[in-house]
Tab-separated table of C-alpha atoms and ligand atoms in Angstrom:
chain	number	residue	atom	x	y	z
A	1	MET	CA	9.068	-21.530	-12.676
A	2	ARG	CA	5.304	-21.078	-12.836
A	3	MET	CA	3.390	-21.670	-9.633
A	4	ASP	CA	-0.323	-22.243	-9.293
A	5	CYS	CA	-1.955	-19.517	-7.296
A	6	GLY	CA	-4.849	-21.823	-6.563
A	7	LEU	CA	-8.550	-20.971	-6.482
A	8	THR	CA	-8.118	-18.748	-9.503
A	9	ALA	CA	-11.045	-20.106	-11.457
A	10	GLU	CA	-13.335	-19.898	-8.449
A	11	LEU	CA	-12.236	-16.366	-7.671
A	12	ALA	CA	-12.306	-15.245	-11.274
A	13	ASN	CA	-15.982	-16.122	-11.355
A	14	ARG	CA	-16.662	-14.195	-8.197
A	15	ASP	CA	-15.954	-10.756	-9.559
A	16	GLN	CA	-18.742	-8.773	-11.034
A	17	GLY	CA	-17.875	-6.534	-13.904
A	18	ILE	CA	-14.884	-8.438	-15.220
A	19	GLY	CA	-15.262	-8.941	-18.934
A	20	THR	CA	-18.648	-7.229	-18.922
A	21	GLY	CA	-17.454	-3.699	-18.505
A	22	GLY	CA	-16.053	-2.289	-15.248
A	23	ILE	CA	-12.366	-2.694	-14.620
A	24	GLY	CA	-12.064	-5.517	-17.146
A	25	ALA	CA	-12.910	-3.090	-19.966
A	26	MET	CA	-10.111	-0.692	-19.038
A	27	ALA	CA	-7.476	0.486	-21.444
A	28	GLN	CA	-4.051	-1.114	-21.251
A	29	LEU	CA	-2.505	-0.423	-17.828
A	30	THR	CA	1.132	-0.467	-16.897
A	31	SER	CA	3.088	-0.904	-13.710
A	32	ASN	CA	6.806	-0.235	-13.285
A	33	GLY	CA	6.757	0.728	-16.946
A	34	ILE	CA	5.539	-2.723	-18.033
A	35	PRO	CA	2.181	-3.464	-19.711
A	36	LEU	CA	-0.003	-5.772	-17.595
A	37	ASP	CA	-1.938	-8.728	-18.866
A	38	MET	CA	-5.507	-7.396	-18.638
A	39	ALA	CA	-7.250	-10.711	-19.286
A	40	PRO	CA	-9.838	-11.687	-16.642
A	41	ASP	CA	-7.633	-14.508	-15.362
A	42	ALA	CA	-4.695	-12.133	-14.866
A	43	PHE	CA	-6.273	-8.892	-13.678
A	44	GLY	CA	-9.364	-8.017	-11.661
A	45	GLU	CA	-11.086	-5.841	-9.084
A	46	LEU	CA	-10.515	-5.804	-5.319
A	47	ARG	CA	-13.455	-7.128	-3.288
A	48	GLU	CA	-15.144	-4.711	-0.871
A	49	SER	CA	-15.749	-5.821	2.720
A	50	ASN	CA	-18.049	-3.068	4.015
A	51	ASP	CA	-20.834	-5.604	4.453
A	52	LEU	CA	-18.802	-7.344	7.196
A	53	LEU	CA	-17.941	-4.233	9.226
A	54	ASN	CA	-20.296	-5.157	12.009
A	55	ASP	CA	-19.022	-8.707	12.268
A	56	MET	CA	-15.386	-8.836	13.303
A	57	SER	CA	-15.052	-12.594	13.164
A	58	ALA	CA	-16.322	-12.563	9.566
A	59	LEU	CA	-13.905	-9.761	8.811
A	60	ARG	CA	-11.028	-11.804	10.247
A	61	GLU	CA	-12.085	-14.780	8.135
A	62	ARG	CA	-12.156	-12.524	5.080
A	63	MET	CA	-8.625	-11.336	5.870
A	64	ALA	CA	-7.473	-14.969	6.183
A	65	GLU	CA	-9.125	-15.778	2.886
A	66	ASP	CA	-8.205	-12.718	0.782
A	67	GLY	CA	-5.136	-11.319	2.572
A	68	TYR	CA	-6.658	-7.842	2.387
A	69	LEU	CA	-9.757	-5.841	3.273
A	70	LEU	CA	-11.048	-2.991	1.176
A	71	ILE	CA	-13.355	-0.773	3.230
A	72	ARG	CA	-14.956	2.012	1.243
A	73	ASP	CA	-15.671	5.463	2.664
A	74	TYR	CA	-14.526	4.320	6.100
A	75	LEU	CA	-12.344	7.166	7.291
A	76	ASP	CA	-13.535	10.624	8.279
A	77	LEU	CA	-13.412	12.553	4.989
A	78	GLU	CA	-12.645	15.834	6.714
A	79	TRP	CA	-9.638	14.286	8.436
A	80	VAL	CA	-8.434	12.791	5.153
A	81	MET	CA	-8.712	16.142	3.414
A	82	ASP	CA	-7.021	17.976	6.275
A	83	ALA	CA	-4.097	15.526	5.983
A	84	ARG	CA	-4.022	15.985	2.222
A	85	ARG	CA	-3.959	19.767	2.534
A	86	SER	CA	-1.188	19.797	5.077
A	87	VAL	CA	1.050	17.530	2.979
A	88	LEU	CA	0.345	19.574	-0.151
A	89	GLU	CA	1.231	22.801	1.655
A	90	VAL	CA	4.672	21.379	2.328
A	91	LEU	CA	5.055	20.175	-1.256
A	92	ALA	CA	4.036	23.664	-2.444
A	93	GLU	CA	6.774	25.172	-0.274
A	94	HIS	CA	9.171	22.882	-2.167
A	95	GLU	CA	7.756	24.177	-5.485
A	96	MET	CA	6.439	20.742	-6.396
A	97	ILE	CA	2.899	21.941	-7.068
A	98	ASP	CA	1.698	23.640	-10.273
A	99	GLU	CA	0.374	26.982	-9.042
A	100	ASN	CA	-1.898	27.351	-12.094
A	101	HIS	CA	-4.257	24.908	-10.411
A	102	SER	CA	-5.773	24.803	-6.975
A	103	LEU	CA	-3.560	23.256	-4.282
A	104	MET	CA	-5.937	20.370	-3.583
A	105	GLU	CA	-5.755	19.156	-7.198
A	106	ALA	CA	-2.100	18.254	-6.522
A	107	ARG	CA	-0.976	18.962	-10.111
A	108	ALA	CA	2.776	18.372	-10.302
A	109	ALA	CA	4.982	21.326	-11.215
A	110	ARG	CA	7.470	20.993	-14.051
A	111	SER	CA	11.079	22.259	-14.004
A	112	ASP	CA	12.471	24.373	-16.830
A	113	ASN	CA	13.546	21.186	-18.611
A	114	GLY	CA	9.901	19.991	-18.696
A	115	LYS	CA	10.446	17.247	-16.123
A	116	PHE	CA	8.214	16.966	-13.109
A	117	ARG	CA	9.868	18.219	-9.971
A	118	SER	CA	10.506	15.890	-7.072
A	119	ALA	CA	12.393	18.153	-4.716
A	120	ILE	CA	11.175	16.912	-1.369
A	121	GLY	CA	14.010	15.718	0.796
A	122	SER	CA	12.451	14.086	3.818
A	123	HIS	CA	9.287	12.056	3.456
A	124	ALA	CA	9.617	11.128	7.139
A	125	ALA	CA	8.892	14.789	7.977
A	126	LEU	CA	5.616	14.585	6.058
A	127	GLY	CA	4.611	11.623	8.173
A	128	LYS	CA	5.010	13.768	11.288
A	129	LEU	CA	2.493	16.408	10.252
A	130	PRO	CA	-0.182	16.635	12.962
A	131	ALA	CA	-3.124	16.244	10.569
A	132	VAL	CA	-1.521	13.092	9.140
A	133	ARG	CA	-0.861	11.614	12.561
A	134	LYS	CA	-4.370	12.421	13.691
A	135	LEU	CA	-5.749	10.483	10.708
A	136	VAL	CA	-3.561	7.398	11.076
A	137	HIS	CA	-3.046	7.232	14.843
A	138	SER	CA	-6.462	8.040	16.262
A	139	GLY	CA	-10.190	7.951	15.600
A	140	ARG	CA	-11.658	5.421	13.165
A	141	MET	CA	-8.303	3.930	12.194
A	142	ILE	CA	-7.498	2.865	15.756
A	143	ASP	CA	-11.139	1.909	16.392
A	144	PHE	CA	-10.890	-0.459	13.463
A	145	TYR	CA	-7.753	-2.205	14.671
A	146	ALA	CA	-8.924	-2.389	18.300
A	147	ALA	CA	-11.954	-4.319	17.102
A	148	PHE	CA	-10.142	-6.325	14.412
A	149	LEU	CA	-7.222	-7.342	16.645
A	150	GLY	CA	-9.357	-7.603	19.746
A	151	GLY	CA	-7.152	-5.661	22.186
A	152	GLU	CA	-5.067	-2.592	22.814
A	153	VAL	CA	-3.431	-1.436	19.588
A	154	ARG	CA	0.099	-0.238	18.981
A	155	SER	CA	0.966	1.536	15.755
A	156	PHE	CA	4.444	1.973	14.365
A	157	ASP	CA	5.623	5.519	14.988
A	158	PHE	CA	7.065	5.746	11.492
A	159	VAL	CA	4.417	6.971	9.056
A	160	TRP	CA	5.284	6.407	5.425
A	161	MET	CA	4.039	9.186	3.193
A	162	ARG	CA	4.102	8.345	-0.507
A	163	VAL	CA	4.469	11.264	-2.888
A	164	MET	CA	3.942	9.458	-6.184
A	165	GLY	CA	4.495	11.955	-8.957
A	166	PRO	CA	3.722	11.438	-12.638
A	167	GLY	CA	5.453	8.372	-14.069
A	168	ARG	CA	6.126	6.858	-10.638
A	169	SER	CA	5.113	3.461	-9.300
A	170	SER	CA	6.135	1.067	-6.566
A	171	ALA	CA	7.628	-2.410	-7.110
A	172	PRO	CA	6.087	-5.742	-5.990
A	173	HIS	CA	6.949	-6.790	-2.443
A	174	TYR	CA	5.811	-8.274	0.855
A	175	ASP	CA	5.999	-5.848	3.783
A	176	ILE	CA	7.374	-8.575	6.054
A	177	VAL	CA	10.848	-8.255	4.523
A	178	TYR	CA	11.012	-4.683	5.842
A	179	MET	CA	9.381	-5.142	9.230
A	180	GLY	CA	9.692	-8.771	10.271
A	181	ARG	CA	11.533	-8.482	13.586
A	182	GLY	CA	8.440	-8.358	15.746
A	183	THR	CA	5.061	-10.064	15.575
A	184	THR	CA	3.782	-11.202	12.207
A	185	ASN	CA	0.269	-10.438	13.438
A	186	LEU	CA	0.866	-7.041	11.951
A	187	TYR	CA	-1.150	-5.185	9.343
A	188	THR	CA	-0.613	-2.362	6.902
A	189	SER	CA	-3.172	0.390	6.268
A	190	TRP	CA	-2.823	1.880	2.836
A	191	THR	CA	-4.689	5.151	2.957
A	192	PRO	CA	-5.172	7.326	-0.118
A	193	LEU	CA	-5.103	10.982	0.873
A	194	GLY	CA	-7.534	11.940	-1.867
A	195	ASP	CA	-8.944	10.017	-4.801
A	196	ALA	CA	-6.481	7.562	-6.342
A	197	PRO	CA	-8.046	6.189	-9.508
A	198	LEU	CA	-6.341	3.675	-11.800
A	199	SER	CA	-4.732	6.495	-13.713
A	200	ASP	CA	-3.054	7.854	-10.547
A	201	ALA	CA	-0.854	4.969	-9.393
A	202	ALA	CA	-3.577	2.993	-7.626
A	203	LEU	CA	-2.258	0.223	-5.394
A	204	MET	CA	-2.557	-3.422	-6.606
A	205	VAL	CA	-2.660	-6.571	-4.537
A	206	LEU	CA	-1.611	-9.982	-5.892
A	207	GLU	CA	-4.549	-12.256	-5.226
A	208	ASN	CA	-3.836	-15.136	-2.831
A	209	SER	CA	-0.161	-14.196	-2.547
A	210	HIS	CA	-0.448	-14.488	1.256
A	211	ARG	CA	-1.008	-18.213	0.744
A	212	LEU	CA	1.916	-18.965	-1.532
A	213	GLU	CA	4.021	-21.104	0.817
A	214	GLN	CA	6.859	-21.366	-1.660
A	215	VAL	CA	7.217	-17.583	-1.724
A	216	LYS	CA	6.604	-17.132	1.988
A	217	THR	CA	9.291	-19.643	2.922
A	218	THR	CA	11.930	-18.177	0.566
A	219	TYR	CA	11.596	-14.498	-0.321
A	220	GLY	CA	9.270	-14.001	2.686
A	221	GLN	CA	12.092	-14.963	5.091
A	222	MET	CA	14.345	-12.164	3.868
A	223	ASP	CA	15.365	-9.273	6.125
A	224	VAL	CA	16.318	-6.391	3.827
A	225	ASP	CA	18.511	-4.764	6.408
A	226	LYS	CA	21.037	-7.575	6.171
A	227	LYS	CA	23.613	-6.053	3.843
A	228	SER	CA	23.773	-8.773	1.244
A	229	ASN	CA	19.996	-8.835	0.822
A	230	TRP	CA	19.661	-5.141	0.277
A	231	LYS	CA	22.276	-5.193	-2.449
A	232	LYS	CA	20.365	-7.956	-4.220
A	233	THR	CA	16.872	-6.478	-4.586
A	234	GLY	CA	16.266	-3.457	-2.366
A	235	GLY	CA	13.498	-5.603	-0.877
A	236	SER	CA	11.249	-6.111	-3.853
A	237	TYR	CA	10.307	-9.576	-5.129
A	238	GLY	CA	11.113	-8.350	-8.645
A	239	LYS	CA	10.630	-5.372	-10.900
A	240	ASP	CA	8.320	-6.872	-13.502
A	241	PRO	CA	4.711	-7.197	-12.266
A	242	ALA	CA	3.559	-8.826	-15.510
A	243	ALA	CA	6.235	-11.550	-15.254
A	244	ILE	CA	5.441	-12.063	-11.542
A	245	GLN	CA	1.771	-12.460	-12.350
A	246	LYS	CA	2.638	-15.153	-14.902
A	247	GLU	CA	5.159	-16.881	-12.643
A	248	LEU	CA	2.840	-17.058	-9.645
A	249	GLY	CA	-0.380	-17.551	-11.562
A	250	CYS	CA	-2.292	-15.036	-9.440
A	251	ARG	CA	-4.258	-11.991	-10.587
A	252	TRP	CA	-3.365	-8.409	-9.872
A	253	LEU	CA	-6.345	-6.768	-8.221
A	254	THR	CA	-6.985	-3.061	-7.930
A	255	THR	CA	-9.721	-0.442	-8.035
A	256	ASP	CA	-10.423	3.249	-8.369
A	257	PHE	CA	-9.692	4.323	-4.785
A	258	ARG	CA	-11.614	7.235	-3.297
A	259	ALA	CA	-10.729	9.606	-0.453
A	260	GLY	CA	-11.977	7.964	2.740
A	261	ASP	CA	-11.274	4.400	1.542
A	262	LEU	CA	-9.089	2.145	3.655
A	263	LEU	CA	-7.121	-0.823	2.337
A	264	VAL	CA	-5.761	-3.160	5.043
A	265	PHE	CA	-3.440	-6.049	4.194
A	266	SER	CA	-1.218	-8.656	5.778
A	267	MET	CA	2.574	-8.744	5.894
A	268	TYR	CA	2.552	-11.516	3.271
A	269	THR	CA	0.255	-9.863	0.777
A	270	MET	CA	2.261	-8.938	-2.305
A	271	HIS	CA	1.504	-5.456	-3.605
A	272	CYS	CA	2.795	-2.746	-5.896
A	273	SER	CA	1.225	0.136	-7.754
A	274	LEU	CA	0.162	1.025	-11.241
A	275	ASP	CA	2.160	3.705	-12.998
A	276	ASN	CA	0.979	7.232	-12.397
A	277	ARG	CA	-0.214	8.227	-15.883
A	278	SER	CA	-1.762	11.511	-14.738
A	279	ASP	CA	-0.156	14.933	-14.117
A	280	ARG	CA	-1.249	14.737	-10.473
A	281	ILE	CA	0.736	13.591	-7.461
A	282	ARG	CA	-0.806	10.552	-5.810
A	283	LEU	CA	-0.639	10.986	-2.045
A	284	SER	CA	-1.087	8.113	0.320
A	285	SER	CA	0.179	6.943	3.678
A	286	ASP	CA	1.095	3.455	4.703
A	287	THR	CA	1.093	2.677	8.397
A	288	ARG	CA	1.324	-0.452	10.612
A	289	TYR	CA	-0.720	-1.793	13.507
A	290	GLN	CA	-0.424	-4.696	15.949
A	291	LEU	CA	-1.508	-5.714	19.439
A	292	ALA	CA	0.369	-3.693	22.074
A	293	SER	CA	1.051	-6.924	23.963
A	294	GLU	CA	3.060	-8.522	21.113
A	295	PRO	CA	6.753	-7.967	20.217
A	296	VAL	CA	7.429	-4.952	18.033
A	297	ASP	CA	10.072	-4.325	15.344
A	298	GLU	CA	12.069	-1.557	17.045
A	299	ARG	CA	13.349	-0.116	13.757
A	300	TRP	CA	9.984	1.627	13.337
A	301	ILE	CA	9.536	2.886	16.891
A	302	GLY	CA	10.482	6.158	18.604
A	303	GLU	CA	10.596	9.814	17.675
A	304	ASN	CA	13.073	9.272	14.861
A	305	PRO	CA	12.882	5.579	13.950
A	306	ILE	CA	16.015	4.199	12.336
A	307	ALA	CA	13.898	2.577	9.585
A	308	HIS	CA	16.346	1.342	6.920
A	309	SER	CA	19.244	3.632	7.800
A	310	VAL	CA	21.427	0.777	9.079
A	311	ARG	CA	22.655	-2.071	6.910
A	312	GLU	CA	23.735	-4.908	9.153
A	313	GLU	CA	26.356	-7.558	8.478
A	314	GLU	CA	25.018	-11.145	8.434
B	1	LIG	O1	1.941	3.395	-2.108
B	1	LIG	C1	2.606	2.610	-2.741
B	1	LIG	O2	2.683	2.619	-3.961
B	1	LIG	C2	3.385	1.533	-2.007
B	1	LIG	C3	2.830	1.280	-0.644
B	1	LIG	C4	3.472	0.149	0.051
B	1	LIG	O3	4.454	-0.401	-0.383
B	1	LIG	C5	2.885	-0.294	1.289
B	1	LIG	O4	1.786	0.153	1.666
B	1	LIG	O5	3.507	-1.168	1.947
């Protein structure tokens, strides 16, 4: 079934650069191993919202309209780089980093068989590193949410650290299917810990996917920790971003992310990543924020959150 994303023509016209250079002139990109349709009505650039930073009601309207906010150079660069270094130090201890290059380049080490190594056992441990927690649980990050949400902020204790080695990508999904047992007035911060250009598994957002009622009322009602659901999909909407783009009629939007950028999106904003075509590891965190006064999904709270360790019967 093909759905109409709506507003596509209007929004396609809004982007600068598409078809006249910029992201529209990029070489063929892939996600989940599948070539994307790079035509201007299927693929485009994320819109920046820095111009609205001093106007929270305009920023909230933008979130309602776009389902995401891209804020360039927002986070303290020194904090971002401290977090990057501390994660890379752990990866180096696990022999995942090519020692012929400087640590901060994050070049992935190869095993004797030529394959890139992915030896790290616990990503949850990376999310507990003090420099990472400082970045995502204090300072400008919390200042942003206090102003955006208009009250005292609570963040999930679980900090997801993505170690996206060469060839890796993430599959299209809504976050709500993983964390929908509390308030839906909940937001994800996707934070690149270093530059994350298109070649390095940049994140993509499916334009207007937060307004697709047919998807929100079906897939968007799923709770992945119910046993039968997990077996079906592992939580993703599907594994073929090109087919999903065609089915839903929305464009995939992305950009060359830089260290210090912040991408905020709603629980119903479909996202996935490009394939990592570089020899670097793309590092990023994804973290969640809500008003402290609203109900919280307990799976993500506490010193050792249960996350998805428990599959429940219906
Ligand atoms: O970093 C990625 O590729 C996936 C991130 C993600 O799924 C999220 O931020 O919810």
